[in-house]
Amino acid sequence: MHAASVLFERLAVLVHQSVRDDAARQGLHALLAALQRHNGHRAFGVCRDCACFLVEGDGYRCGLTNEALAAAQTSKICREWTAPQAA
């Protein structure tokens, strides 16, 4: 499995768990820092908040990869995430 995929899988587990203790918070911070280093310090975020996220008729699509997205995918972390332009 690709290193970035492993990091994203671990991040997803942490995000879905309750992050209440200091050790979990520190682990999440370290994981996020590692993800940003691996991604050339580019930002990442939730798919549906990305500038490339498209709503089309009865579905969703990534405007960057042109990939059709299931509704469940739109709440996942996007490693190619781009901040939307300010209105």
mmCIF file with all atom_site columns, C-alpha atoms in Angstrom:
data_model
loop_
_atom_site.group_PDB
_atom_site.id
_atom_site.type_symbol
_atom_site.label_atom_id
_atom_site.label_alt_id
_atom_site.label_comp_id
_atom_site.label_asym_id
_atom_site.label_entity_id
_atom_site.label_seq_id
_atom_site.pdbx_PDB_ins_code
_atom_site.Cartn_x
_atom_site.Cartn_y
_atom_site.Cartn_z
_atom_site.occupancy
_atom_site.B_iso_or_equiv
_atom_site.pdbx_formal_charge
_atom_site.auth_seq_id
_atom_site.auth_comp_id
_atom_site.auth_asym_id
_atom_site.auth_atom_id
_atom_site.pdbx_PDB_model_num
ATOM 1  C CA . MET A 1 1  ? 0.000   0.000  0.000   1.00 0.00 ? 1  MET A CA 1
ATOM 2  C CA . HIS A 1 2  ? 1.278   3.493  -0.882  1.00 0.00 ? 2  HIS A CA 1
ATOM 3  C CA . ALA A 1 3  ? 2.605   5.486  2.103   1.00 0.00 ? 3  ALA A CA 1
ATOM 4  C CA . ALA A 1 4  ? 0.090   8.286  1.578   1.00 0.00 ? 4  ALA A CA 1
ATOM 5  C CA . SER A 1 5  ? -2.764  5.756  1.510   1.00 0.00 ? 5  SER A CA 1
ATOM 6  C CA . VAL A 1 6  ? -1.635  4.314  4.816   1.00 0.00 ? 6  VAL A CA 1
ATOM 7  C CA . LEU A 1 7  ? -1.470  7.784  6.341   1.00 0.00 ? 7  LEU A CA 1
ATOM 8  C CA . PHE A 1 8  ? -4.940  8.666  5.063   1.00 0.00 ? 8  PHE A CA 1
ATOM 9  C CA . GLU A 1 9  ? -6.355  5.406  6.426   1.00 0.00 ? 9  GLU A CA 1
ATOM 10 C CA . ARG A 1 10 ? -4.870  6.139  9.855   1.00 0.00 ? 10 ARG A CA 1
ATOM 11 C CA . LEU A 1 11 ? -6.165  9.695  9.744   1.00 0.00 ? 11 LEU A CA 1
ATOM 12 C CA . ALA A 1 12 ? -9.666  8.473  8.906   1.00 0.00 ? 12 ALA A CA 1
ATOM 13 C CA . VAL A 1 13 ? -9.607  6.150  11.922  1.00 0.00 ? 13 VAL A CA 1
ATOM 14 C CA . LEU A 1 14 ? -8.515  8.969  14.225  1.00 0.00 ? 14 LEU A CA 1
ATOM 15 C CA . VAL A 1 15 ? -11.065 11.423 12.869  1.00 0.00 ? 15 VAL A CA 1
ATOM 16 C CA . HIS A 1 16 ? -13.899 8.957  13.421  1.00 0.00 ? 16 HIS A CA 1
ATOM 17 C CA . GLN A 1 17 ? -12.808 8.241  16.988  1.00 0.00 ? 17 GLN A CA 1
ATOM 18 C CA . SER A 1 18 ? -13.324 10.617 19.851  1.00 0.00 ? 18 SER A CA 1
ATOM 19 C CA . VAL A 1 19 ? -10.104 12.623 20.185  1.00 0.00 ? 19 VAL A CA 1
ATOM 20 C CA . ARG A 1 20 ? -10.326 13.602 23.832  1.00 0.00 ? 20 ARG A CA 1
ATOM 21 C CA . ASP A 1 21 ? -7.051  12.603 25.403  1.00 0.00 ? 21 ASP A CA 1
ATOM 22 C CA . ASP A 1 22 ? -3.672  14.267 24.962  1.00 0.00 ? 22 ASP A CA 1
ATOM 23 C CA . ALA A 1 23 ? -1.980  11.203 23.452  1.00 0.00 ? 23 ALA A CA 1
ATOM 24 C CA . ALA A 1 24 ? -4.617  10.938 20.695  1.00 0.00 ? 24 ALA A CA 1
ATOM 25 C CA . ARG A 1 25 ? -4.398  14.671 20.026  1.00 0.00 ? 25 ARG A CA 1
ATOM 26 C CA . GLN A 1 26 ? -0.595  14.514 19.792  1.00 0.00 ? 26 GLN A CA 1
ATOM 27 C CA . GLY A 1 27 ? -0.818  11.476 17.508  1.00 0.00 ? 27 GLY A CA 1
ATOM 28 C CA . LEU A 1 28 ? -3.280  13.246 15.233  1.00 0.00 ? 28 LEU A CA 1
ATOM 29 C CA . HIS A 1 29 ? -1.061  16.339 15.126  1.00 0.00 ? 29 HIS A CA 1
ATOM 30 C CA . ALA A 1 30 ? 1.978   14.221 14.189  1.00 0.00 ? 30 ALA A CA 1
ATOM 31 C CA . LEU A 1 31 ? -0.006  12.396 11.520  1.00 0.00 ? 31 LEU A CA 1
ATOM 32 C CA . LEU A 1 32 ? -1.281  15.624 9.967   1.00 0.00 ? 32 LEU A CA 1
ATOM 33 C CA . ALA A 1 33 ? 2.242   17.079 9.950   1.00 0.00 ? 33 ALA A CA 1
ATOM 34 C CA . ALA A 1 34 ? 3.553   13.917 8.238   1.00 0.00 ? 34 ALA A CA 1
ATOM 35 C CA . LEU A 1 35 ? 0.793   14.125 5.628   1.00 0.00 ? 35 LEU A CA 1
ATOM 36 C CA . GLN A 1 36 ? 1.645   17.714 4.820   1.00 0.00 ? 36 GLN A CA 1
ATOM 37 C CA . ARG A 1 37 ? 5.368   16.912 4.553   1.00 0.00 ? 37 ARG A CA 1
ATOM 38 C CA . HIS A 1 38 ? 4.572   13.981 2.253   1.00 0.00 ? 38 HIS A CA 1
ATOM 39 C CA . ASN A 1 39 ? 2.332   16.201 0.120   1.00 0.00 ? 39 ASN A CA 1
ATOM 40 C CA . GLY A 1 40 ? 4.888   19.002 -0.275  1.00 0.00 ? 40 GLY A CA 1
ATOM 41 C CA . HIS A 1 41 ? 3.174   21.061 2.443   1.00 0.00 ? 41 HIS A CA 1
ATOM 42 C CA . ARG A 1 42 ? 0.044   21.401 0.307   1.00 0.00 ? 42 ARG A CA 1
ATOM 43 C CA . ALA A 1 43 ? -3.226  21.738 2.160   1.00 0.00 ? 43 ALA A CA 1
ATOM 44 C CA . PHE A 1 44 ? -5.812  18.977 2.219   1.00 0.00 ? 44 PHE A CA 1
ATOM 45 C CA . GLY A 1 45 ? -9.423  18.971 3.277   1.00 0.00 ? 45 GLY A CA 1
ATOM 46 C CA . VAL A 1 46 ? -12.863 17.457 2.870   1.00 0.00 ? 46 VAL A CA 1
ATOM 47 C CA . CYS A 1 47 ? -13.793 16.586 -0.720  1.00 0.00 ? 47 CYS A CA 1
ATOM 48 C CA . ARG A 1 48 ? -17.070 18.531 -0.804  1.00 0.00 ? 48 ARG A CA 1
ATOM 49 C CA . ASP A 1 49 ? -15.251 21.690 0.364   1.00 0.00 ? 49 ASP A CA 1
ATOM 50 C CA . CYS A 1 50 ? -12.699 21.534 -2.471  1.00 0.00 ? 50 CYS A CA 1
ATOM 51 C CA . ALA A 1 51 ? -12.690 24.043 -5.338  1.00 0.00 ? 51 ALA A CA 1
ATOM 52 C CA . CYS A 1 52 ? -12.748 21.066 -7.745  1.00 0.00 ? 52 CYS A CA 1
ATOM 53 C CA . PHE A 1 53 ? -15.913 19.509 -6.259  1.00 0.00 ? 53 PHE A CA 1
ATOM 54 C CA . LEU A 1 54 ? -18.783 19.537 -8.767  1.00 0.00 ? 54 LEU A CA 1
ATOM 55 C CA . VAL A 1 55 ? -22.483 18.822 -8.289  1.00 0.00 ? 55 VAL A CA 1
ATOM 56 C CA . GLU A 1 56 ? -23.914 17.449 -11.536 1.00 0.00 ? 56 GLU A CA 1
ATOM 57 C CA . GLY A 1 57 ? -27.582 16.568 -11.898 1.00 0.00 ? 57 GLY A CA 1
ATOM 58 C CA . ASP A 1 58 ? -28.087 13.630 -9.562  1.00 0.00 ? 58 ASP A CA 1
ATOM 59 C CA . GLY A 1 59 ? -24.418 13.054 -8.645  1.00 0.00 ? 59 GLY A CA 1
ATOM 60 C CA . TYR A 1 60 ? -21.000 14.434 -7.847  1.00 0.00 ? 60 TYR A CA 1
ATOM 61 C CA . ARG A 1 61 ? -17.722 14.644 -9.733  1.00 0.00 ? 61 ARG A CA 1
ATOM 62 C CA . CYS A 1 62 ? -14.134 15.676 -9.080  1.00 0.00 ? 62 CYS A CA 1
ATOM 63 C CA . GLY A 1 63 ? -13.312 18.463 -11.516 1.00 0.00 ? 63 GLY A CA 1
ATOM 64 C CA . LEU A 1 64 ? -9.587  17.676 -11.252 1.00 0.00 ? 64 LEU A CA 1
ATOM 65 C CA . THR A 1 65 ? -9.654  13.937 -12.005 1.00 0.00 ? 65 THR A CA 1
ATOM 66 C CA . ASN A 1 66 ? -13.083 13.890 -13.710 1.00 0.00 ? 66 ASN A CA 1
ATOM 67 C CA . GLU A 1 67 ? -13.945 10.941 -11.451 1.00 0.00 ? 67 GLU A CA 1
ATOM 68 C CA . ALA A 1 68 ? -17.590 10.331 -10.540 1.00 0.00 ? 68 ALA A CA 1
ATOM 69 C CA . LEU A 1 69 ? -18.034 10.395 -6.768  1.00 0.00 ? 69 LEU A CA 1
ATOM 70 C CA . ALA A 1 70 ? -20.481 8.519  -4.558  1.00 0.00 ? 70 ALA A CA 1
ATOM 71 C CA . ALA A 1 71 ? -22.193 10.615 -1.882  1.00 0.00 ? 71 ALA A CA 1
ATOM 72 C CA . ALA A 1 72 ? -20.185 8.826  0.833   1.00 0.00 ? 72 ALA A CA 1
ATOM 73 C CA . GLN A 1 73 ? -16.901 9.807  -0.855  1.00 0.00 ? 73 GLN A CA 1
ATOM 74 C CA . THR A 1 74 ? -17.710 13.510 -0.636  1.00 0.00 ? 74 THR A CA 1
ATOM 75 C CA . SER A 1 75 ? -17.171 13.541 3.137   1.00 0.00 ? 75 SER A CA 1
ATOM 76 C CA . LYS A 1 76 ? -13.721 11.919 2.864   1.00 0.00 ? 76 LYS A CA 1
ATOM 77 C CA . ILE A 1 77 ? -10.377 13.690 2.945   1.00 0.00 ? 77 ILE A CA 1
ATOM 78 C CA . CYS A 1 78 ? -9.076  14.822 -0.452  1.00 0.00 ? 78 CYS A CA 1
ATOM 79 C CA . ARG A 1 79 ? -5.302  14.843 -0.808  1.00 0.00 ? 79 ARG A CA 1
ATOM 80 C CA . GLU A 1 80 ? -5.512  17.010 -3.948  1.00 0.00 ? 80 GLU A CA 1
ATOM 81 C CA . TRP A 1 81 ? -7.748  19.508 -2.136  1.00 0.00 ? 81 TRP A CA 1
ATOM 82 C CA . THR A 1 82 ? -7.674  23.119 -3.306  1.00 0.00 ? 82 THR A CA 1
ATOM 83 C CA . ALA A 1 83 ? -9.182  26.004 -1.370  1.00 0.00 ? 83 ALA A CA 1
ATOM 84 C CA . PRO A 1 84 ? -12.184 27.595 -3.101  1.00 0.00 ? 84 PRO A CA 1
ATOM 85 C CA . GLN A 1 85 ? -11.743 31.144 -4.413  1.00 0.00 ? 85 GLN A CA 1
ATOM 86 C CA . ALA A 1 86 ? -13.127 33.843 -2.136  1.00 0.00 ? 86 ALA A CA 1
ATOM 87 C CA . ALA A 1 87 ? -16.350 35.294 -3.514  1.00 0.00 ? 87 ALA A CA 1
#
